[in-house]
N, CA and C atoms as an extended XYZ file, in Angstrom:
543
Properties=species:S:1:pos:R:3:atomname:S:1:resname:S:1:resid:I:1 pbc="F F F"
N        13.652       -7.360      -60.070 N   UNK     1
C        12.807       -8.502      -60.370 CA  UNK     1
C        11.600       -8.054      -61.187 C   UNK     1
N        11.232       -8.888      -62.074 N   UNK     2
C        10.063       -8.545      -62.872 CA  UNK     2
C         8.785       -8.997      -62.175 C   UNK     2
N         7.682       -8.591      -62.736 N   UNK     3
C         6.366       -8.824      -62.142 CA  UNK     3
C         6.025      -10.309      -62.061 C   UNK     3
N         6.403      -11.094      -63.022 N   UNK     4
C         6.095      -12.532      -63.051 CA  UNK     4
C         6.830      -13.277      -61.938 C   UNK     4
N         8.062      -12.886      -61.644 N   UNK     5
C         8.824      -13.552      -60.569 CA  UNK     5
C         8.184      -13.283      -59.212 C   UNK     5
N         7.685      -12.026      -58.983 N   UNK     6
C         6.998      -11.694      -57.717 CA  UNK     6
C         5.745      -12.540      -57.564 C   UNK     6
N         4.990      -12.683      -58.634 N   UNK     7
C         3.770      -13.488      -58.566 CA  UNK     7
C         4.101      -14.928      -58.240 C   UNK     7
N         5.136      -15.481      -58.865 N   UNK     8
C         5.532      -16.859      -58.600 CA  UNK     8
C         5.991      -17.016      -57.150 C   UNK     8
N         6.779      -16.060      -56.685 N   UNK     9
C         7.253      -16.095      -55.302 CA  UNK     9
C         6.088      -15.989      -54.325 C   UNK     9
N         5.157      -15.086      -54.575 N   UNK    10
C         4.001      -14.874      -53.698 CA  UNK    10
C         3.115      -16.121      -53.650 C   UNK    10
N         2.884      -16.746      -54.797 N   UNK    11
C         2.065      -17.960      -54.853 CA  UNK    11
C         2.771      -19.129      -54.184 C   UNK    11
N         4.070      -19.116      -54.130 N   UNK    12
C         4.833      -20.185      -53.500 CA  UNK    12
C         4.725      -20.161      -51.976 C   UNK    12
N         4.202      -19.080      -51.414 N   UNK    13
C         4.057      -18.973      -49.956 CA  UNK    13
C         2.870      -19.773      -49.434 C   UNK    13
N         2.011      -20.267      -50.253 N   UNK    14
C         0.896      -21.086      -49.794 CA  UNK    14
C        -0.437      -20.425      -50.073 C   UNK    14
N        -1.443      -20.787      -49.238 N   UNK    15
C        -2.800      -20.276      -49.463 CA  UNK    15
C        -2.921      -18.818      -49.033 C   UNK    15
N        -4.124      -18.253      -49.201 N   UNK    16
C        -4.351      -16.836      -48.916 CA  UNK    16
C        -4.126      -16.501      -47.444 C   UNK    16
N        -4.552      -17.385      -46.545 N   UNK    17
C        -4.390      -17.115      -45.109 CA  UNK    17
C        -2.916      -17.026      -44.739 C   UNK    17
N        -2.123      -17.903      -45.254 N   UNK    18
C        -0.689      -17.897      -44.954 CA  UNK    18
C        -0.040      -16.622      -45.463 C   UNK    18
N        -0.406      -16.218      -46.692 N   UNK    19
C         0.167      -14.994      -47.247 CA  UNK    19
C        -0.258      -13.779      -46.447 C   UNK    19
N        -1.528      -13.751      -45.993 N   UNK    20
C        -2.027      -12.630      -45.206 CA  UNK    20
C        -1.299      -12.549      -43.869 C   UNK    20
N        -1.135      -13.683      -43.218 N   UNK    21
C        -0.408      -13.702      -41.949 CA  UNK    21
C         1.036      -13.258      -42.126 C   UNK    21
N         1.654      -13.685      -43.200 N   UNK    22
C         3.040      -13.291      -43.476 CA  UNK    22
C         3.118      -11.782      -43.696 C   UNK    22
N         2.198      -11.220      -44.465 N   UNK    23
C         2.200       -9.780      -44.734 CA  UNK    23
C         1.965       -8.994      -43.446 C   UNK    23
N         1.033       -9.455      -42.604 N   UNK    24
C         0.771       -8.774      -41.331 CA  UNK    24
C         1.989       -8.846      -40.406 C   UNK    24
N         2.659       -9.983      -40.398 N   UNK    25
C         3.855      -10.126      -39.572 CA  UNK    25
C         4.963       -9.189      -39.998 C   UNK    25
N         5.184       -9.107      -41.286 N   UNK    26
C         6.217       -8.209      -41.810 CA  UNK    26
C         5.841       -6.755      -41.525 C   UNK    26
N         4.555       -6.422      -41.698 N   UNK    27
C         4.087       -5.060      -41.406 CA  UNK    27
C         4.275       -4.723      -39.933 C   UNK    27
N         3.979       -5.657      -39.048 N   UNK    28
C         4.155       -5.424      -37.612 CA  UNK    28
C         5.605       -5.191      -37.250 C   UNK    28
N         6.499       -5.985      -37.839 N   UNK    29
C         7.930       -5.804      -37.571 CA  UNK    29
C         8.411       -4.444      -38.063 C   UNK    29
N         7.908       -4.010      -39.232 N   UNK    30
C         8.290       -2.694      -39.742 CA  UNK    30
C         7.799       -1.583      -38.818 C   UNK    30
N         6.584       -1.711      -38.281 N   UNK    31
C         6.070       -0.705      -37.349 CA  UNK    31
C         6.904       -0.648      -36.074 C   UNK    31
N         7.309       -1.791      -35.573 N   UNK    32
C         8.158       -1.827      -34.381 CA  UNK    32
C         9.496       -1.157      -34.664 C   UNK    32
N        10.071       -1.460      -35.829 N   UNK    33
C        11.346       -0.867      -36.211 CA  UNK    33
C        11.211        0.651      -36.333 C   UNK    33
N        10.151        1.113      -36.980 N   UNK    34
C         9.947        2.555      -37.135 CA  UNK    34
C         9.707        3.237      -35.799 C   UNK    34
N         8.975        2.607      -34.896 N   UNK    35
C         8.699        3.242      -33.612 CA  UNK    35
C         9.959        3.368      -32.764 C   UNK    35
N        10.906        2.460      -32.939 N   UNK    36
C        12.151        2.574      -32.179 CA  UNK    36
C        13.048        3.666      -32.753 C   UNK    36
N        12.868        4.022      -34.014 N   UNK    37
C        13.683        5.058      -34.638 CA  UNK    37
C        13.130        6.457      -34.387 C   UNK    37
N        11.829        6.572      -34.152 N   UNK    38
C        11.208        7.875      -33.943 CA  UNK    38
C        11.440        8.297      -32.492 C   UNK    38
N        12.065        9.481      -32.300 N   UNK    39
C        12.269        9.924      -30.919 CA  UNK    39
C        10.931       10.315      -30.295 C   UNK    39
N        10.765        9.954      -29.072 N   UNK    40
C         9.533       10.286      -28.365 CA  UNK    40
C         9.860       10.571      -26.918 C   UNK    40
N         8.863       11.046      -26.205 N   UNK    41
C         9.110       11.342      -24.801 CA  UNK    41
C         9.243       10.036      -24.034 C   UNK    41
N        10.115       10.053      -23.068 N   UNK    42
C        10.321        8.866      -22.249 CA  UNK    42
C         9.303        8.879      -21.135 C   UNK    42
N         8.679        7.751      -20.950 N   UNK    43
C         7.687        7.642      -19.896 CA  UNK    43
C         8.372        7.318      -18.588 C   UNK    43
N         7.977        8.043      -17.559 N   UNK    44
C         8.490        7.753      -16.233 CA  UNK    44
C         7.517        6.817      -15.547 C   UNK    44
N         8.062        5.930      -14.767 N   UNK    45
C         7.210        5.016      -14.024 CA  UNK    45
C         6.436        5.810      -12.983 C   UNK    45
N         5.162        5.564      -12.929 N   UNK    46
C         4.336        6.244      -11.944 CA  UNK    46
C         4.676        5.707      -10.566 C   UNK    46
N         4.687        6.592       -9.553 N   UNK    47
C         4.957        6.091       -8.214 CA  UNK    47
C         3.842        5.151       -7.778 C   UNK    47
N         4.216        4.158       -6.989 N   UNK    48
C         3.217        3.211       -6.514 CA  UNK    48
C         2.251        3.918       -5.579 C   UNK    48
N         0.972        3.700       -5.778 N   UNK    49
C         0.015        4.349       -4.885 CA  UNK    49
C         0.098        3.725       -3.493 C   UNK    49
N        -0.104        4.568       -2.474 N   UNK    50
C        -0.113        4.049       -1.110 CA  UNK    50
C        -1.394        3.268       -0.890 C   UNK    50
N        -1.286        2.249       -0.085 N   UNK    51
C        -2.477        1.487        0.241 CA  UNK    51
C        -3.315        2.297        1.212 C   UNK    51
N        -4.566        1.906        1.358 N   UNK    52
C        -5.459        2.606        2.273 CA  UNK    52
C        -4.914        2.552        3.692 C   UNK    52
N        -4.313        1.411        4.071 N   UNK    53
C        -3.763        1.283        5.421 CA  UNK    53
C        -2.602        2.248        5.624 C   UNK    53
N        -1.735        2.402        4.608 N   UNK    54
C        -0.616        3.327        4.720 CA  UNK    54
C        -1.107        4.763        4.803 C   UNK    54
N        -2.124        5.121        4.007 N   UNK    55
C        -2.683        6.464        4.060 CA  UNK    55
C        -3.303        6.731        5.419 C   UNK    55
N        -4.018        5.748        5.947 N   UNK    56
C        -4.656        5.900        7.238 CA  UNK    56
C        -3.608        6.031        8.330 C   UNK    56
N        -2.547        5.225        8.276 N   UNK    57
C        -1.481        5.288        9.271 CA  UNK    57
C        -0.759        6.630        9.212 C   UNK    57
N        -0.507        7.127        8.014 N   UNK    58
C         0.156        8.425        7.865 CA  UNK    58
C        -0.727        9.541        8.417 C   UNK    58
N        -2.017        9.469        8.153 N   UNK    59
C        -2.942       10.469        8.689 CA  UNK    59
C        -3.005       10.385       10.212 C   UNK    59
N        -2.974        9.171       10.742 N   UNK    60
C        -2.984        8.956       12.185 CA  UNK    60
C        -1.743        9.589       12.817 C   UNK    60
N        -0.563        9.325       12.234 N   UNK    61
C         0.689        9.884       12.757 CA  UNK    61
C         0.681       11.410       12.663 C   UNK    61
N         0.221       11.955       11.548 N   UNK    62
C         0.191       13.408       11.381 CA  UNK    62
C        -0.744       14.055       12.403 C   UNK    62
N        -1.878       13.425       12.650 N   UNK    63
C        -2.807       13.949       13.646 CA  UNK    63
C        -2.209       13.918       15.043 C   UNK    63
N        -1.536       12.811       15.374 N   UNK    64
C        -0.863       12.718       16.676 CA  UNK    64
C         0.206       13.790       16.816 C   UNK    64
N         0.985       13.974       15.778 N   UNK    65
C         2.061       14.963       15.824 CA  UNK    65
C         1.530       16.359       16.086 C   UNK    65
N         0.497       16.755       15.359 N   UNK    66
C        -0.030       18.114       15.542 CA  UNK    66
C        -0.689       18.283       16.910 C   UNK    66
N        -1.420       17.272       17.370 N   UNK    67
C        -2.054       17.362       18.683 CA  UNK    67
C        -1.014       17.411       19.799 C   UNK    67
N         0.002       16.540       19.706 N   UNK    68
C         1.051       16.542       20.729 CA  UNK    68
C         1.825       17.855       20.735 C   UNK    68
N         2.170       18.366       19.561 N   UNK    69
C         2.920       19.626       19.484 CA  UNK    69
C         2.121       20.759       20.119 C   UNK    69
N         0.826       20.825       19.817 N   UNK    70
C        -0.016       21.871       20.402 CA  UNK    70
C        -0.110       21.709       21.912 C   UNK    70
N        -0.233       20.499       22.385 N   UNK    71
C        -0.392       20.240       23.817 CA  UNK    71
C         0.918       20.504       24.565 C   UNK    71
N         2.033       19.989       24.039 N   UNK    72
C         3.328       20.158       24.708 CA  UNK    72
C         3.755       21.617       24.739 C   UNK    72
N         3.434       22.375       23.692 N   UNK    73
C         3.833       23.789       23.662 CA  UNK    73
C         3.187       24.583       24.796 C   UNK    73
N         2.122       24.056       25.372 N   UNK    74
C         1.447       24.731       26.482 CA  UNK    74
C         2.057       24.372       27.842 C   UNK    74
N         2.971       23.397       27.874 N   UNK    75
C         3.648       23.045       29.120 CA  UNK    75
C         4.610       24.171       29.472 C   UNK    75
N         4.632       24.541       30.745 N   UNK    76
C         5.474       25.640       31.202 CA  UNK    76
C         6.940       25.383       30.857 C   UNK    76
N         7.539       26.315       30.127 N   UNK    77
C         8.948       26.232       29.772 CA  UNK    77
C         9.221       25.559       28.438 C   UNK    77
N         8.221       24.906       27.837 N   UNK    78
C         8.455       24.188       26.580 CA  UNK    78
C         8.606       25.142       25.403 C   UNK    78
N         7.688       26.074       25.254 N   UNK    79
C         7.750       27.016       24.137 CA  UNK    79
C         7.399       26.360       22.810 C   UNK    79
N         7.985       26.906       21.749 N   UNK    80
C         7.720       26.376       20.398 CA  UNK    80
C         8.121       24.906       20.338 C   UNK    80
N         7.235       24.074       19.785 N   UNK    81
C         7.441       22.625       19.820 CA  UNK    81
C         7.201       21.989       18.465 C   UNK    81
N         8.027       21.020       18.150 N   UNK    82
C         7.821       20.183       16.956 CA  UNK    82
C         7.882       18.735       17.425 C   UNK    82
N         7.024       17.883       16.841 N   UNK    83
C         6.931       16.483       17.248 CA  UNK    83
C         6.980       15.590       16.014 C   UNK    83
N         7.688       14.472       16.132 N   UNK    84
C         7.718       13.456       15.087 CA  UNK    84
C         7.308       12.136       15.721 C   UNK    84
N         6.318       11.473       15.126 N   UNK    85
C         5.848       10.178       15.614 CA  UNK    85
C         6.187        9.130       14.557 C   UNK    85
N         6.914        8.095       14.973 N   UNK    86
C         7.247        6.987       14.068 CA  UNK    86
C         6.385        5.789       14.441 C   UNK    86
N         5.792        5.155       13.440 N   UNK    87
C         4.905        4.024       13.669 CA  UNK    87
C         5.607        2.707       13.367 C   UNK    87
N         5.249        1.689       14.113 N   UNK    88
C         5.805        0.348       13.931 CA  UNK    88
C         5.088       -0.384       12.794 C   UNK    88
N         3.776       -0.180       12.687 N   UNK    89
C         2.979       -0.880       11.682 CA  UNK    89
C         1.806       -0.001       11.280 C   UNK    89
N         0.949       -0.524       10.425 N   UNK    90
C        -0.201        0.239        9.938 CA  UNK    90
C        -1.486       -0.059       10.697 C   UNK    90
N        -1.379       -0.778       11.794 N   UNK    91
C        -2.586       -1.155       12.524 CA  UNK    91
C        -3.130       -2.460       11.982 C   UNK    91
N        -4.256       -2.876       12.525 N   UNK    92
C        -4.823       -4.155       12.116 CA  UNK    92
C        -6.339       -4.045       12.109 C   UNK    92
N        -6.941       -4.650       11.119 N   UNK    93
C        -8.391       -4.733       11.042 CA  UNK    93
C        -8.781       -6.193       11.057 C   UNK    93
N        -9.671       -6.544       11.948 N   UNK    94
C       -10.177       -7.918       12.005 CA  UNK    94
C       -11.583       -7.911       11.434 C   UNK    94
N       -11.848       -8.910       10.605 N   UNK    95
C       -13.124       -8.984        9.908 CA  UNK    95
C       -13.977      -10.111       10.462 C   UNK    95
N       -15.275       -9.934       10.367 N   UNK    96
C       -16.229      -10.927       10.824 CA  UNK    96
C       -16.166      -12.128        9.892 C   UNK    96
N       -16.031      -13.302       10.497 N   UNK    97
C       -15.968      -14.526        9.710 CA  UNK    97
C       -17.061      -15.475       10.164 C   UNK    97
N       -17.577      -16.203        9.227 N   UNK    98
C       -18.580      -17.226        9.526 CA  UNK    98
C       -17.888      -18.570        9.476 C   UNK    98
N       -18.226      -19.431       10.418 N   UNK    99
C       -17.595      -20.745       10.483 CA  UNK    99
C       -18.646      -21.798       10.187 C   UNK    99
N       -18.394      -22.600        9.200 N   UNK   100
C       -19.304      -23.682        8.849 CA  UNK   100
C       -18.642      -24.990        9.232 C   UNK   100
N       -19.365      -25.827        9.989 N   UNK   101
C       -18.790      -27.118       10.353 CA  UNK   101
C       -19.642      -28.228        9.757 C   UNK   101
N       -18.993      -29.342        9.477 N   UNK   102
C       -19.673      -30.478        8.877 CA  UNK   102
C       -19.122      -31.742        9.519 C   UNK   102
N       -19.955      -32.494       10.252 N   UNK   103
C       -19.506      -33.715       10.926 CA  UNK   103
C       -19.765      -34.947       10.078 C   UNK   103
N       -20.408      -34.799        8.968 N   UNK   104
C       -20.712      -35.980        8.170 CA  UNK   104
C       -19.942      -35.934        6.866 C   UNK   104
N       -19.665      -37.140        6.390 N   UNK   105
C       -18.979      -37.230        5.100 CA  UNK   105
C       -19.669      -38.332        4.316 C   UNK   105
N       -20.291      -37.955        3.253 N   UNK   106
C       -20.976      -38.937        2.419 CA  UNK   106
C       -22.141      -39.605        3.133 C   UNK   106
N       -22.778      -38.892        4.059 N   UNK   107
C       -23.940      -39.439        4.736 CA  UNK   107
C       -23.603      -40.214        5.993 C   UNK   107
N       -22.349      -40.536        6.220 N   UNK   108
C       -21.959      -41.276        7.415 CA  UNK   108
C       -21.116      -40.382        8.315 C   UNK   108
N       -21.175      -40.661        9.617 N   UNK   109
C       -20.370      -39.898       10.567 CA  UNK   109
C       -18.905      -40.232       10.342 C   UNK   109
N       -18.093      -39.208       10.162 N   UNK   110
C       -16.676      -39.434        9.885 CA  UNK   110
C       -15.849      -39.395       11.159 C   UNK   110
N       -16.407      -38.869       12.228 N   UNK   111
C       -15.644      -38.771       13.459 CA  UNK   111
C       -14.741      -37.555       13.492 C   UNK   111
N       -14.606      -36.866       12.400 N   UNK   112
C       -13.778      -35.661       12.333 CA  UNK   112
C       -14.642      -34.475       11.978 C   UNK   112
N       -14.294      -33.336       12.545 N   UNK   113
C       -14.975      -32.101       12.177 CA  UNK   113
C       -14.191      -31.430       11.060 C   UNK   113
N       -14.896      -30.921       10.098 N   UNK   114
C       -14.221      -30.112        9.092 CA  UNK   114
C       -14.820      -28.718        9.157 C   UNK   114
N       -13.955      -27.722        9.145 N   UNK   115
C       -14.396      -26.345        9.269 CA  UNK   115
C       -14.009      -25.576        8.020 C   UNK   115
N       -14.887      -24.695        7.632 N   UNK   116
C       -14.597      -23.774        6.538 CA  UNK   116
C       -14.901      -22.378        7.048 C   UNK   116
N       -13.925      -21.481        6.951 N   UNK   117
C       -14.132      -20.114        7.393 CA  UNK   117
C       -14.311      -19.222        6.180 C   UNK   117
N       -15.302      -18.386        6.252 N   UNK   118
C       -15.580      -17.447        5.177 CA  UNK   118
C       -15.837      -16.085        5.795 C   UNK   118
N       -15.445      -15.056        5.092 N   UNK   119
C       -15.711      -13.706        5.567 CA  UNK   119
C       -17.158      -13.349        5.275 C   UNK   119
N       -17.759      -12.615        6.205 N   UNK   120
C       -19.138      -12.179        6.027 CA  UNK   120
C       -19.128      -10.927        5.159 C   UNK   120
N       -19.925      -10.945        4.103 N   UNK   121
C       -20.021       -9.810        3.187 CA  UNK   121
C       -21.405       -9.194        3.296 C   UNK   121
N       -21.452       -7.870        3.205 N   UNK   122
C       -22.735       -7.170        3.195 CA  UNK   122
C       -22.789       -6.288        1.962 C   UNK   122
N       -23.995       -6.096        1.474 N   UNK   123
C       -24.179       -5.219        0.324 CA  UNK   123
C       -24.225       -3.780        0.803 C   UNK   123
N       -23.494       -2.916        0.126 N   UNK   124
C       -23.475       -1.502        0.474 CA  UNK   124
C       -23.576       -0.665       -0.780 C   UNK   124
N       -23.481        0.627       -0.604 N   UNK   125
C       -23.571        1.547       -1.733 CA  UNK   125
C       -22.411        1.341       -2.702 C   UNK   125
N       -21.254        0.916       -2.176 N   UNK   126
C       -20.064        0.712       -3.003 CA  UNK   126
C       -19.914       -0.730       -3.457 C   UNK   126
N       -20.939       -1.531       -3.275 N   UNK   127
C       -20.840       -2.938       -3.632 CA  UNK   127
C       -20.711       -3.782       -2.379 C   UNK   127
N       -20.231       -4.988       -2.534 N   UNK   128
C       -20.102       -5.907       -1.396 CA  UNK   128
C       -18.835       -5.598       -0.612 C   UNK   128
N       -18.960       -5.562        0.705 N   UNK   129
C       -17.827       -5.262        1.574 CA  UNK   129
C       -17.804       -6.234        2.736 C   UNK   129
N       -16.618       -6.430        3.294 N   UNK   130
C       -16.497       -7.266        4.483 CA  UNK   130
C       -16.898       -6.450        5.702 C   UNK   130
N       -17.265       -7.149        6.769 N   UNK   131
C       -17.695       -6.491        7.994 CA  UNK   131
C       -16.518       -6.464        8.960 C   UNK   131
N       -16.064       -5.263        9.328 N   UNK   132
C       -14.953       -5.120       10.267 CA  UNK   132
C       -15.483       -5.293       11.681 C   UNK   132
N       -14.833       -6.165       12.448 N   UNK   133
C       -15.212       -6.394       13.837 CA  UNK   133
C       -14.440       -5.451       14.741 C   UNK   133
N       -13.136       -5.308       14.478 N   UNK   134
C       -12.324       -4.402       15.284 CA  UNK   134
C       -11.207       -3.820       14.426 C   UNK   134
N       -10.830       -2.610       14.774 N   UNK   135
C        -9.738       -1.930       14.094 CA  UNK   135
C        -8.788       -1.438       15.183 C   UNK   135
N        -7.524       -1.862       15.111 N   UNK   136
C        -6.553       -1.401       16.105 CA  UNK   136
C        -5.696       -0.310       15.484 C   UNK   136
N        -5.306        0.625       16.321 N   UNK   137
C        -4.465        1.722       15.862 CA  UNK   137
C        -3.053        1.208       15.622 C   UNK   137
N        -2.291        1.907       14.794 N   UNK   138
C        -0.901        1.508       14.570 CA  UNK   138
C        -0.104        1.601       15.876 C   UNK   138
N         0.874        0.717       16.028 N   UNK   139
C         1.728        0.734       17.209 CA  UNK   139
C         2.790        1.818       17.032 C   UNK   139
N         3.060        2.553       18.089 N   UNK   140
C         4.017        3.653       18.029 CA  UNK   140
C         5.418        3.119       18.320 C   UNK   140
N         6.342        3.358       17.394 N   UNK   141
C         7.738        2.933       17.560 CA  UNK   141
C         8.484        3.928       18.443 C   UNK   141
N         8.263        5.219       18.215 N   UNK   142
C         8.961        6.230       19.004 CA  UNK   142
C         8.443        7.619       18.724 C   UNK   142
N         8.780        8.530       19.650 N   UNK   143
C         8.354        9.925       19.526 CA  UNK   143
C         9.564       10.812       19.763 C   UNK   143
N         9.789       11.768       18.880 N   UNK   144
C        10.855       12.759       19.055 CA  UNK   144
C        10.191       14.116       19.270 C   UNK   144
N        10.608       14.785       20.343 N   UNK   145
C        10.069       16.104       20.671 CA  UNK   145
C        11.228       17.083       20.715 C   UNK   145
N        11.120       18.179       19.977 N   UNK   146
C        12.099       19.258       20.094 CA  UNK   146
C        11.336       20.524       20.444 C   UNK   146
N        11.863       21.228       21.440 N   UNK   147
C        11.200       22.457       21.877 CA  UNK   147
C        12.234       23.417       22.444 C   UNK   147
N        11.843       24.661       22.615 N   UNK   148
C        12.759       25.706       23.105 CA  UNK   148
C        13.341       25.345       24.471 C   UNK   148
N        12.547       24.787       25.342 N   UNK   149
C        13.026       24.444       26.675 CA  UNK   149
C        13.460       23.005       26.803 C   UNK   149
N        13.742       22.346       25.703 N   UNK   150
C        14.068       20.926       25.705 CA  UNK   150
C        15.376       20.561       26.367 C   UNK   150
N        16.205       21.551       26.728 N   UNK   151
C        17.464       21.246       27.400 CA  UNK   151
C        17.362       21.383       28.919 C   UNK   151
N        16.221       21.802       29.417 N   UNK   152
C        16.024       21.967       30.861 CA  UNK   152
C        15.441       20.676       31.443 C   UNK   152
N        16.103       20.094       32.453 N   UNK   153
C        15.655       18.823       33.027 CA  UNK   153
C        14.211       18.846       33.537 C   UNK   153
N        13.779       19.922       34.144 N   UNK   154
C        12.409       19.986       34.665 CA  UNK   154
C        11.394       19.948       33.522 C   UNK   154
N        11.685       20.661       32.447 N   UNK   155
C        10.791       20.677       31.281 CA  UNK   155
C        10.794       19.296       30.627 C   UNK   155
N        11.966       18.682       30.500 N   UNK   156
C        12.058       17.344       29.918 CA  UNK   156
C        11.224       16.342       30.709 C   UNK   156
N        11.275       16.435       32.031 N   UNK   157
C        10.514       15.512       32.880 CA  UNK   157
C         9.014       15.687       32.663 C   UNK   157
N         8.539       16.921       32.576 N   UNK   158
C         7.107       17.161       32.358 CA  UNK   158
C         6.664       16.660       30.973 C   UNK   158
N         7.485       16.914       29.967 N   UNK   159
C         7.149       16.455       28.610 CA  UNK   159
C         7.163       14.929       28.556 C   UNK   159
N         8.177       14.307       29.146 N   UNK   160
C         8.282       12.852       29.142 CA  UNK   160
C         7.074       12.218       29.814 C   UNK   160
N         6.673       12.747       30.962 N   UNK   161
C         5.508       12.212       31.663 CA  UNK   161
C         4.243       12.386       30.823 C   UNK   161
N         4.106       13.525       30.199 N   UNK   162
C         2.932       13.790       29.365 CA  UNK   162
C         2.853       12.829       28.187 C   UNK   162
N         3.955       12.683       27.451 N   UNK   163
C         3.957       11.847       26.246 CA  UNK   163
C         3.744       10.380       26.605 C   UNK   163
N         4.448        9.883       27.629 N   UNK   164
C         4.311        8.462       27.985 CA  UNK   164
C         2.913        8.155       28.500 C   UNK   164
N         2.305        9.107       29.206 N   UNK   165
C         0.952        8.891       29.720 CA  UNK   165
C        -0.077        8.938       28.591 C   UNK   165
N         0.023        9.934       27.732 N   UNK   166
C        -0.953       10.076       26.649 CA  UNK   166
C        -0.899        8.917       25.656 C   UNK   166
N         0.302        8.463       25.333 N   UNK   167
C         0.450        7.445       24.293 CA  UNK   167
C         0.632        6.035       24.847 C   UNK   167
N         0.747        5.915       26.163 N   UNK   168
C         0.941        4.624       26.825 CA  UNK   168
C         2.138        3.878       26.233 C   UNK   168
N         3.274        4.580       26.179 N   UNK   169
C         4.522        3.980       25.705 CA  UNK   169
C         5.578        4.151       26.787 C   UNK   169
N         6.664        3.393       26.694 N   UNK   170
C         7.734        3.497       27.686 CA  UNK   170
C         8.562        4.752       27.424 C   UNK   170
N         9.234        5.208       28.458 N   UNK   171
C        10.060        6.413       28.337 CA  UNK   171
C        11.249        6.179       27.407 C   UNK   171
N        11.630        4.919       27.195 N   UNK   172
C        12.738        4.601       26.287 CA  UNK   172
C        12.377        4.913       24.836 C   UNK   172
N        11.110        5.087       24.560 N   UNK   173
C        10.668        5.375       23.183 CA  UNK   173
C        10.473        6.870       22.917 C   UNK   173
N        10.881        7.711       23.865 N   UNK   174
C        10.681        9.156       23.740 CA  UNK   174
C        12.018        9.857       23.807 C   UNK   174
N        12.251       10.763       22.872 N   UNK   175
C        13.464       11.579       22.852 CA  UNK   175
C        13.050       13.047       22.897 C   UNK   175
N        13.707       13.813       23.789 N   UNK   176
C        13.394       15.244       23.937 CA  UNK   176
C        14.675       16.028       23.787 C   UNK   176
N        14.648       17.048       22.919 N   UNK   177
C        15.833       17.864       22.646 CA  UNK   177
C        15.432       19.320       22.551 C   UNK   177
N        16.449       20.173       22.548 N   UNK   178
C        16.246       21.617       22.419 CA  UNK   178
C        16.113       21.978       20.946 C   UNK   178
N        15.186       22.851       20.670 N   UNK   179
C        14.947       23.333       19.314 CA  UNK   179
C        16.077       24.302       18.949 C   UNK   179
N        16.685       24.116       17.792 N   UNK   180
C        17.778       24.981       17.341 CA  UNK   180
C        17.262       26.391       17.095 C   UNK   180
N        18.071       27.351       17.445 N   UNK   181
C        17.696       28.772       17.285 CA  UNK   181
C        17.805       29.191       15.849 C   UNK   181
């Protein structure tokens, strides 16, 4: 094509804004096409970060496991001990809430109470935070104990009594076995 035909074609596209948008669109499509042709490293999806509750629950379970293992290993006949604690949930935090009630509607008594609950926020070094009223520990689903003396009935009875008493769980949630040599 000669130069005059290009000019006629370009002017036929409309005003300057339309031509600019068309040129940018074509340029963008070319960049997309080129980027798909250029080999590059493949990005792996980052693992999802654990929530604070999950981190806290995992730390709670790990602390229980190490404390129980140290304590049970001191029971006569138990010997070397390993403990696994499985949790049912991540625990629960209850926050302070303010309750606002309003018995009037438009200046007249409506006969009905309307309540609005809002969480109480306080200013802190990290910004505004809610006020925790109570925090409950995660519920324990079960405990597995393996130890050198785990096949002896007398040792099993002492370990079972210790674990159920310390953790306030039923004996059905505790398993005791012999540690493999």
